[in-house]
Short mmCIF file of C-alpha atoms and ligand atoms in Angstrom, two decimals:
data_model
loop_
_atom_site.label_atom_id
_atom_site.label_comp_id
_atom_site.label_asym_id
_atom_site.label_seq_id
_atom_site.Cartn_x
_atom_site.Cartn_y
_atom_site.Cartn_z
CA MET S 329 0.61 -9.91 14.63
CA ALA S 330 0.56 -8.62 10.61
CA LYS S 331 0.60 -5.21 10.01
CA ARG S 332 -2.92 -4.87 8.26
CA ILE S 333 -3.02 -2.45 5.67
CA LEU S 334 -5.36 -0.91 3.26
CA ILE S 335 -4.99 -0.86 -0.23
CA THR S 336 -7.12 1.78 -2.46
CA GLY S 337 -8.22 0.73 -6.44
CA HIS S 338 -6.91 -3.31 -5.07
CA ASN S 339 -9.31 -4.17 -8.34
CA GLY S 340 -6.86 -2.27 -11.07
CA TYR S 341 -4.05 -3.36 -13.12
CA ILE S 342 -1.49 -2.49 -10.10
CA GLY S 343 -3.31 -3.25 -7.68
CA SER S 344 -4.56 -7.05 -8.42
CA VAL S 345 -0.93 -7.71 -8.26
CA MET S 346 0.16 -5.98 -5.59
CA ALA S 347 -2.73 -7.24 -3.09
CA PRO S 348 -1.75 -10.69 -3.87
CA HIS S 349 1.96 -10.04 -3.45
CA LEU S 350 1.42 -8.09 0.01
CA ALA S 351 -1.05 -10.49 1.17
CA ALA S 352 1.66 -13.51 0.87
CA ALA S 353 4.24 -11.44 2.16
CA GLY S 354 2.13 -11.97 5.48
CA TYR S 355 0.49 -8.50 5.60
CA ASP S 356 -3.34 -8.82 6.77
CA VAL S 357 -4.92 -6.62 3.41
CA VAL S 358 -8.25 -4.94 2.71
CA GLY S 359 -8.69 -3.67 -0.02
CA MET S 360 -11.25 -0.88 -1.29
CA ASP S 361 -12.51 0.07 -4.51
CA THR S 362 -15.55 0.76 -6.50
CA GLY S 363 -14.96 -1.71 -9.27
CA PHE S 364 -14.77 0.13 -12.68
CA PHE S 365 -12.75 -2.82 -14.29
CA GLY S 366 -14.31 -5.58 -12.38
CA GLU S 367 -15.58 -6.91 -15.68
CA CYS S 368 -11.92 -6.77 -17.28
CA SER S 369 -10.49 -10.07 -16.35
CA LEU S 370 -7.68 -11.44 -18.56
CA VAL S 371 -6.27 -13.89 -16.66
CA PRO S 372 -7.37 -15.67 -13.90
CA GLU S 373 -6.94 -13.46 -9.97
CA LEU S 374 -3.40 -14.10 -8.37
CA GLY S 375 -5.34 -14.16 -4.45
CA LEU S 376 -8.48 -12.27 -2.91
CA VAL S 377 -7.76 -10.19 -0.13
CA GLY S 378 -10.63 -8.92 2.24
CA THR S 379 -12.85 -6.28 0.14
CA ILE S 380 -14.62 -2.68 0.53
CA LYS S 381 -16.73 -2.14 -2.06
CA LYS S 382 -16.90 1.56 -1.55
CA ASP S 383 -16.15 4.99 -4.25
CA ILE S 384 -13.53 7.00 -2.47
CA ARG S 385 -15.11 10.14 -2.45
CA ASP S 386 -17.23 8.63 -0.25
CA LEU S 387 -15.38 7.62 3.05
CA ASN S 388 -16.03 8.31 6.42
CA ALA S 389 -13.46 7.96 9.62
CA ARG S 390 -14.48 4.23 10.63
CA ASP S 391 -13.34 2.97 6.93
CA LEU S 392 -10.06 4.05 8.03
CA GLU S 393 -10.30 2.51 11.81
CA GLY S 394 -7.43 -0.16 12.44
CA PHE S 395 -4.96 0.55 9.60
CA ASN S 396 -0.90 0.27 10.40
CA ALA S 397 -0.54 1.90 6.71
CA VAL S 398 -2.49 3.17 3.93
CA VAL S 399 -0.96 1.39 0.31
CA HIS S 400 -3.55 4.69 -2.60
CA LEU S 401 -3.60 3.61 -5.94
CA ALA S 402 -7.28 4.38 -6.93
CA ALA S 403 -6.97 7.01 -9.45
CA LEU S 404 -8.60 7.65 -12.90
CA SER S 405 -5.05 6.83 -14.19
CA ASN S 406 -4.25 8.04 -17.52
CA ASP S 407 -4.07 11.02 -19.60
CA PRO S 408 -6.76 10.69 -21.72
CA ILE S 409 -9.42 9.88 -18.74
CA GLY S 410 -8.36 12.70 -17.24
CA ASN S 411 -9.28 14.24 -20.93
CA LEU S 412 -12.76 12.74 -20.95
CA ASN S 413 -13.89 15.29 -18.06
CA ASP S 414 -11.30 16.69 -16.02
CA GLY S 415 -13.70 17.50 -12.71
CA TRP S 416 -13.59 14.09 -12.08
CA THR S 417 -9.73 14.07 -12.18
CA GLU S 418 -9.75 16.68 -9.46
CA GLU S 419 -11.95 15.20 -7.44
CA ILE S 420 -10.44 11.77 -7.36
CA ASN S 421 -7.25 12.06 -7.73
CA PHE S 422 -6.97 15.21 -5.69
CA LYS S 423 -10.01 15.54 -3.15
CA ALA S 424 -10.50 12.46 -2.27
CA THR S 425 -6.82 11.85 -1.98
CA MET S 426 -6.97 14.74 0.44
CA LYS S 427 -9.61 13.15 2.20
CA LEU S 428 -8.15 9.52 2.48
CA ALA S 429 -5.08 11.27 3.81
CA GLU S 430 -6.74 13.62 6.34
CA LEU S 431 -8.86 10.43 7.88
CA ALA S 432 -5.88 8.14 7.33
CA LYS S 433 -3.85 10.52 9.65
CA ALA S 434 -6.22 11.23 12.44
CA ALA S 435 -7.33 7.36 12.53
CA GLY S 436 -3.35 7.26 13.40
CA VAL S 437 -2.22 5.83 10.27
CA ASP S 438 1.45 5.99 9.95
CA ARG S 439 2.06 5.08 6.50
CA PHE S 440 1.02 6.53 3.35
CA LEU S 441 1.59 5.62 0.09
CA PHE S 442 1.38 7.36 -2.86
CA SER S 443 1.30 6.25 -6.38
CA SER S 444 2.43 8.76 -8.30
CA SER S 445 4.10 9.48 -11.82
CA CYS S 446 7.07 10.51 -13.79
CA ILE S 447 4.83 11.91 -15.85
CA MET S 448 4.30 14.89 -13.94
CA TYR S 449 8.30 16.05 -14.79
CA GLY S 450 6.59 16.76 -18.90
CA ALA S 451 7.53 15.25 -21.70
CA SER S 452 10.15 17.24 -23.96
CA SER S 453 13.00 17.55 -21.37
CA THR S 454 16.02 15.35 -22.93
CA ALA S 455 17.52 15.55 -19.46
CA ASP S 456 17.67 13.15 -17.26
CA VAL S 457 15.08 13.86 -14.75
CA THR S 458 15.82 13.81 -10.83
CA GLU S 459 13.04 13.99 -8.02
CA ASP S 460 14.47 17.55 -7.84
CA SER S 461 14.26 18.93 -11.16
CA PRO S 462 11.47 20.92 -11.95
CA LEU S 463 7.58 19.41 -12.59
CA ASP S 464 6.24 20.48 -15.59
CA PRO S 465 2.49 18.74 -15.55
CA LYS S 466 1.20 18.77 -19.22
CA THR S 467 -2.65 16.63 -18.38
CA GLU S 468 -4.93 16.72 -16.07
CA TYR S 469 -3.88 13.92 -14.82
CA ALA S 470 -0.35 15.08 -13.97
CA ARG S 471 -1.74 17.95 -12.72
CA SER S 472 -3.94 16.08 -10.09
CA LYS S 473 -0.47 14.27 -9.03
CA VAL S 474 1.49 17.27 -8.52
CA LYS S 475 -1.09 19.23 -6.40
CA ALA S 476 -2.08 15.69 -4.03
CA GLU S 477 1.72 15.67 -3.57
CA HIS S 478 1.71 19.52 -2.75
CA ALA S 479 -0.65 18.90 -0.22
CA LEU S 480 0.27 15.70 1.16
CA VAL S 481 3.87 17.09 2.21
CA LYS S 482 2.17 19.58 4.92
CA MET S 483 0.33 16.86 5.95
CA ALA S 484 3.37 14.86 7.22
CA ASP S 485 4.63 15.43 10.80
CA LYS S 486 6.36 12.62 13.72
CA ASN S 487 3.11 10.57 13.28
CA PHE S 488 2.42 10.64 9.85
CA SER S 489 4.70 9.62 6.93
CA PRO S 490 3.40 10.36 3.24
CA ILE S 491 5.71 8.69 0.35
CA TYR S 492 5.69 9.86 -3.01
CA ILE S 493 6.19 6.62 -5.53
CA ARG S 494 6.98 8.30 -9.02
CA ASN S 495 6.38 5.26 -11.10
CA GLY S 496 7.41 5.36 -15.00
CA THR S 497 5.02 3.18 -17.29
CA ILE S 498 4.08 0.20 -16.25
CA TYR S 499 3.73 -3.51 -18.35
CA GLY S 500 3.20 -7.22 -17.33
CA VAL S 501 0.58 -9.67 -17.25
CA SER S 502 -2.54 -8.62 -14.39
CA PRO S 503 -5.76 -9.85 -14.09
CA ARG S 504 -7.01 -6.30 -14.36
CA MET S 505 -5.05 -6.24 -17.98
CA ARG S 506 -4.72 -3.21 -19.71
CA PHE S 507 -3.47 -2.67 -23.10
CA ASP S 508 -2.82 1.25 -22.89
CA THR S 509 0.27 1.22 -21.81
CA VAL S 510 3.27 1.03 -24.16
CA LEU S 511 4.82 -2.48 -24.12
CA ASN S 512 1.29 -4.17 -23.29
CA ASP S 513 0.55 -2.24 -26.48
CA LEU S 514 3.48 -2.61 -28.48
CA VAL S 515 3.58 -7.10 -27.74
CA GLY S 516 -0.34 -6.47 -28.00
CA ARG S 517 0.10 -5.11 -31.84
CA ALA S 518 2.94 -7.04 -32.72
CA ALA S 519 0.67 -10.55 -31.58
CA THR S 520 -2.38 -9.80 -32.98
CA THR S 521 -1.59 -7.67 -36.06
CA GLY S 522 1.64 -9.22 -36.95
CA LYS S 523 3.18 -5.49 -37.76
CA VAL S 524 4.33 -2.76 -35.00
CA THR S 525 3.87 0.57 -36.32
CA VAL S 526 5.82 3.73 -34.80
CA PHE S 527 4.32 6.63 -35.83
CA SER S 528 7.03 9.23 -33.95
CA ASP S 529 10.48 9.04 -34.70
CA GLY S 530 10.97 6.08 -32.19
CA LYS S 531 13.29 8.41 -30.17
CA PRO S 532 11.63 9.18 -27.17
CA TRP S 533 12.31 7.73 -23.67
CA ARG S 534 9.93 5.77 -21.53
CA PRO S 535 10.96 4.10 -17.76
CA VAL S 536 9.38 0.99 -18.16
CA MET S 537 8.71 -1.27 -14.69
CA HIS S 538 7.24 -4.70 -14.68
CA VAL S 539 3.94 -4.60 -12.70
CA GLN S 540 5.71 -7.63 -10.22
CA ASP S 541 8.63 -4.94 -9.43
CA VAL S 542 6.48 -2.49 -8.78
CA ALA S 543 4.36 -4.64 -5.91
CA ARG S 544 7.99 -5.71 -4.83
CA TYR S 545 8.82 -2.23 -4.53
CA PHE S 546 6.13 -1.05 -2.62
CA GLN S 547 7.00 -3.09 0.21
CA LEU S 548 10.05 -1.62 -0.13
CA TYR S 549 8.42 1.49 1.09
CA LEU S 550 6.34 0.26 3.63
CA GLU S 551 9.36 -1.44 5.25
CA ALA S 552 11.91 0.73 5.23
CA PRO S 553 13.13 2.79 7.97
CA LYS S 554 10.99 5.60 8.83
CA GLU S 555 13.60 8.15 8.65
CA LYS S 556 14.73 7.08 4.78
CA ILE S 557 11.80 7.77 3.29
CA HIS S 558 9.45 10.13 5.16
CA ASN S 559 7.87 12.50 3.59
CA GLN S 560 10.22 12.00 0.05
CA ALA S 561 9.27 11.40 -3.12
CA PHE S 562 10.96 8.98 -5.02
CA ASN S 563 11.65 8.10 -8.93
CA SER S 564 11.07 4.58 -8.61
CA GLY S 565 13.09 2.05 -11.06
CA ALA S 566 15.80 1.33 -12.29
CA ASN S 567 18.46 3.73 -14.84
CA ASP S 568 18.97 0.34 -17.35
CA LEU S 569 14.62 0.27 -17.79
CA ASN S 570 14.93 3.75 -19.37
CA HIS S 571 14.04 2.99 -23.07
CA GLN S 572 13.36 4.42 -25.87
CA ILE S 573 10.00 3.72 -28.18
CA ILE S 574 11.99 2.29 -30.97
CA GLU S 575 13.57 -0.29 -28.80
CA LEU S 576 10.77 -1.33 -27.15
CA ALA S 577 9.01 -1.70 -30.52
CA GLN S 578 12.04 -3.69 -31.54
CA ILE S 579 11.82 -5.78 -28.66
CA ALA S 580 8.15 -6.84 -29.19
CA VAL S 581 8.37 -7.73 -32.55
CA ALA S 582 11.94 -9.71 -31.63
CA THR S 583 9.30 -11.47 -29.57
CA VAL S 584 6.37 -12.36 -31.89
CA PRO S 585 7.62 -15.06 -34.60
CA GLY S 586 7.28 -13.32 -38.05
CA ALA S 587 5.95 -9.85 -36.62
CA LYS S 588 7.29 -6.88 -38.80
CA LEU S 589 8.36 -3.02 -37.89
CA GLU S 590 7.02 -0.24 -39.72
CA MET S 591 8.44 3.08 -39.07
CA GLN S 592 5.85 5.79 -40.19
CA PRO S 593 7.13 8.90 -39.01
CA GLN S 594 3.71 11.79 -38.64
CA PRO S 595 3.74 15.11 -37.52
CA GLY S 596 1.29 15.33 -34.54
CA ALA S 597 3.08 12.06 -33.20
CA ASP S 598 2.98 11.27 -29.31
CA GLN S 599 6.53 12.65 -28.90
CA ARG S 600 6.29 12.70 -25.17
CA THR S 601 9.58 11.74 -23.78
CA TYR S 602 10.89 11.29 -20.34
CA LYS S 603 14.01 9.93 -19.12
CA ALA S 604 14.32 9.61 -15.25
CA ASP S 605 16.98 9.49 -12.87
CA PHE S 606 16.90 6.06 -10.51
CA GLY S 607 20.11 7.00 -8.44
CA LYS S 608 17.99 7.92 -5.42
CA PHE S 609 16.14 5.08 -5.58
CA ALA S 610 19.23 2.93 -5.82
CA ARG S 611 20.96 4.76 -2.97
CA THR S 612 18.27 4.05 -0.78
CA PHE S 613 17.45 0.55 -1.44
CA PRO S 614 21.01 -0.96 -2.94
CA ASP S 615 19.64 -4.77 -2.13
CA PHE S 616 16.76 -4.27 -4.21
CA LYS S 617 17.06 -6.01 -8.02
CA PHE S 618 14.43 -5.91 -10.10
CA LYS S 619 13.47 -9.19 -11.73
CA TRP S 620 12.00 -8.42 -15.05
CA ASN S 621 13.35 -6.48 -17.74
CA VAL S 622 11.39 -5.96 -21.15
CA ARG S 623 12.58 -8.81 -23.20
CA THR S 624 11.25 -11.12 -20.26
CA GLY S 625 8.37 -9.16 -19.93
CA ALA S 626 7.74 -9.44 -23.59
CA GLN S 627 7.85 -13.18 -23.48
CA GLU S 628 6.10 -13.28 -20.62
CA LEU S 629 2.86 -10.69 -22.59
CA TYR S 630 3.39 -12.98 -25.93
CA GLU S 631 2.61 -16.49 -23.80
CA ALA S 632 -0.28 -14.92 -21.97
CA TYR S 633 -2.20 -13.85 -25.04
CA LYS S 634 -1.45 -17.00 -26.88
CA LYS S 635 -2.59 -18.70 -24.14
CA ALA S 636 -6.21 -16.22 -23.75
CA GLY S 637 -6.53 -16.98 -27.26
CA ILE S 638 -6.41 -12.80 -27.76
CA THR S 639 -7.42 -11.43 -31.26
CA HIS S 640 -7.53 -8.52 -32.27
CA ALA S 641 -10.74 -8.13 -31.84
CA ASP S 642 -10.32 -8.31 -28.12
CA PHE S 643 -7.19 -6.15 -28.60
CA VAL S 644 -9.11 -3.10 -29.21
CA ASP S 645 -12.24 -4.27 -27.57
CA LYS S 646 -13.19 -1.84 -25.31
CA LYS S 647 -12.26 -4.53 -21.79
CA PHE S 648 -8.45 -3.47 -21.64
CA THR S 649 -8.57 0.24 -22.26
CA ARG S 650 -9.74 2.00 -19.37
CA LEU S 651 -10.91 5.20 -21.57
CA LYS S 652 -12.81 2.68 -23.79
CA TRP S 653 -14.48 1.07 -20.71
CA LEU S 654 -15.01 3.98 -18.81
CA HIS S 655 -16.81 5.51 -22.12
CA TYR S 656 -18.86 2.06 -22.45
CA LEU S 657 -19.67 1.91 -18.61
CA LEU S 658 -21.09 5.87 -19.24
CA ASP S 659 -22.96 5.41 -22.16
CA SER S 660 -24.91 2.32 -21.38
CA GLY S 661 -26.47 4.09 -18.54
CA ARG S 662 -24.52 1.68 -15.66
CA LEU S 663 -22.54 4.90 -14.48
CA ASP S 664 -24.28 8.53 -14.24
CA GLY S 665 -22.67 11.92 -14.76
CA SER S 666 -20.88 11.54 -11.33
CA LEU S 667 -18.94 8.70 -12.31
CA ARG S 668 -21.25 6.67 -9.75
CA TRP S 669 -22.31 3.17 -10.00
CA LYS S 670 -26.03 3.94 -10.76
CA THR S 671 -27.45 0.65 -9.05
CA ASN S 672 -26.08 -2.21 -6.59
N1 NAD H 1721 -0.43 1.63 -14.80
C1 NAD H 1721 1.08 2.49 -15.30
O1 NAD H 1721 1.67 2.67 -15.96
C2 NAD H 1721 0.75 3.90 -13.94
C3 NAD H 1721 2.19 4.79 -14.04
C4 NAD H 1721 2.38 5.46 -13.15
C5 NAD H 1721 1.09 5.45 -11.79
N2 NAD H 1721 0.14 4.81 -11.52
C6 NAD H 1721 -0.84 5.12 -10.63
O2 NAD H 1721 -0.62 3.68 -10.16
C7 NAD H 1721 -2.20 3.88 -9.38
C8 NAD H 1721 -3.00 2.51 -10.51
O3 NAD H 1721 -2.65 2.27 -11.81
P1 NAD H 1721 -3.28 1.36 -12.47
O4 NAD H 1721 -2.62 1.15 -13.53
O5 NAD H 1721 -3.85 0.63 -11.65
O6 NAD H 1721 -4.84 1.80 -12.43
P2 NAD H 1721 -6.08 1.16 -12.96
O7 NAD H 1721 -6.44 1.96 -13.66
O8 NAD H 1721 -5.94 -0.36 -13.40
O9 NAD H 1721 -6.60 0.96 -11.57
C9 NAD H 1721 -7.21 1.77 -11.20
C10 NAD H 1721 -8.33 1.47 -9.82
O10 NAD H 1721 -8.90 2.41 -9.05
C11 NAD H 1721 -10.43 2.07 -8.70
N3 NAD H 1721 -10.86 4.05 -9.15
C12 NAD H 1721 -10.87 4.05 -9.66
N4 NAD H 1721 -11.92 5.52 -8.60
C13 NAD H 1721 -12.13 5.19 -8.43
C14 NAD H 1721 -12.75 5.32 -6.92
N5 NAD H 1721 -13.22 7.16 -7.09
N6 NAD H 1721 -12.86 5.29 -5.74
C15 NAD H 1721 -13.27 4.01 -5.18
N7 NAD H 1721 -11.91 3.33 -6.86
C16 NAD H 1721 -11.68 3.90 -8.14
C17 NAD H 1721 -10.23 1.48 -10.41
O11 NAD H 1721 -11.92 0.74 -10.60
C18 NAD H 1721 -9.54 1.15 -10.82
O12 NAD H 1721 -9.42 -0.59 -10.10
C19 NAD H 1721 -3.02 5.01 -10.29
O13 NAD H 1721 -2.74 6.02 -9.35
C20 NAD H 1721 -1.83 5.62 -11.30
O14 NAD H 1721 -2.24 6.70 -11.51
C21 NAD H 1721 0.31 3.80 -12.64
#
């Protein structure tokens, strides 16, 4: 019988690629999402899975019955959202994660994949960060990931295996597109304005992975023998997928005919830098190959933007920037002050 898995946040940027991927791989997938970004579609759905529309802060024991594994993606998913209201980030990214994990454990779910982030290493070190490097979270978002990991570690036992999947910055086409991650943004600028302006000195590093490769490596963690992954953190990616912003910008302009690169270093520009060491991932999963690189990914993005007819107005519209869209839902009264839907 197919393994039954619950994916929280299956309606988001990563989830709307991962859920159909895992369903196609033979899993019996159920998605749970409150649907903050349900209207923010760029390309058609890749496939539909069973869905529970629910806020993960409102879970009860029955919601977790009958699953073999939980893939936990639902979160307020970046730094600026954390700055909007740190209480929401704490509630959703930390407290609701813990409740979800406790209910999952009580229901006999034996594997819990936590979608974490390399951002927790802080952002100023020039050394490559391994899973053992000190954590230095600088934002509410990063702190929420650290707190959740630390608390999940304590819940691990012989019947419950949490795994901390520390992602880099993810790019690539998804039904629930975001333009607020680095390569999606750079290619979007090049495609809609003919210009990419880099406001830092271009030197900061980012590990960047394609969303389809992310879906594929989450599957690795579902299928790996328990002893390889039990209660462990993994920087998830490959060393040659670390890039400096300047390189990403150069590739974005090279992909879009006629686009130009402009350097305008400014004091106070985003100089966050992190370069991750992916040696542990490579040693644990020696046969896994990343199918995408920045060049092929930038080309895919450009083609998708052209096909969808994205204009500059679409590019800067609220729909594809998580923070702007949440602001809009709040300002238009569709979400209440606790970030829950008012009606439906
Ligand atoms: N995209 C990246 O570059 C990246 C990098 C590192 C880690 N991550 C992590 O991966 C996960 C998914 O990221 P994403 O880019 O798909 O984000 P996203 O914002 O596109 O999707 C998150 C999904 O979670 C849902 N959600 C949020 N709060 C919820 C709640 N209270 N109840 C139910 N559903 C809720 C949203 O409706 C949305 O569909 C997040 O945990 C994020 O922190 C993402």
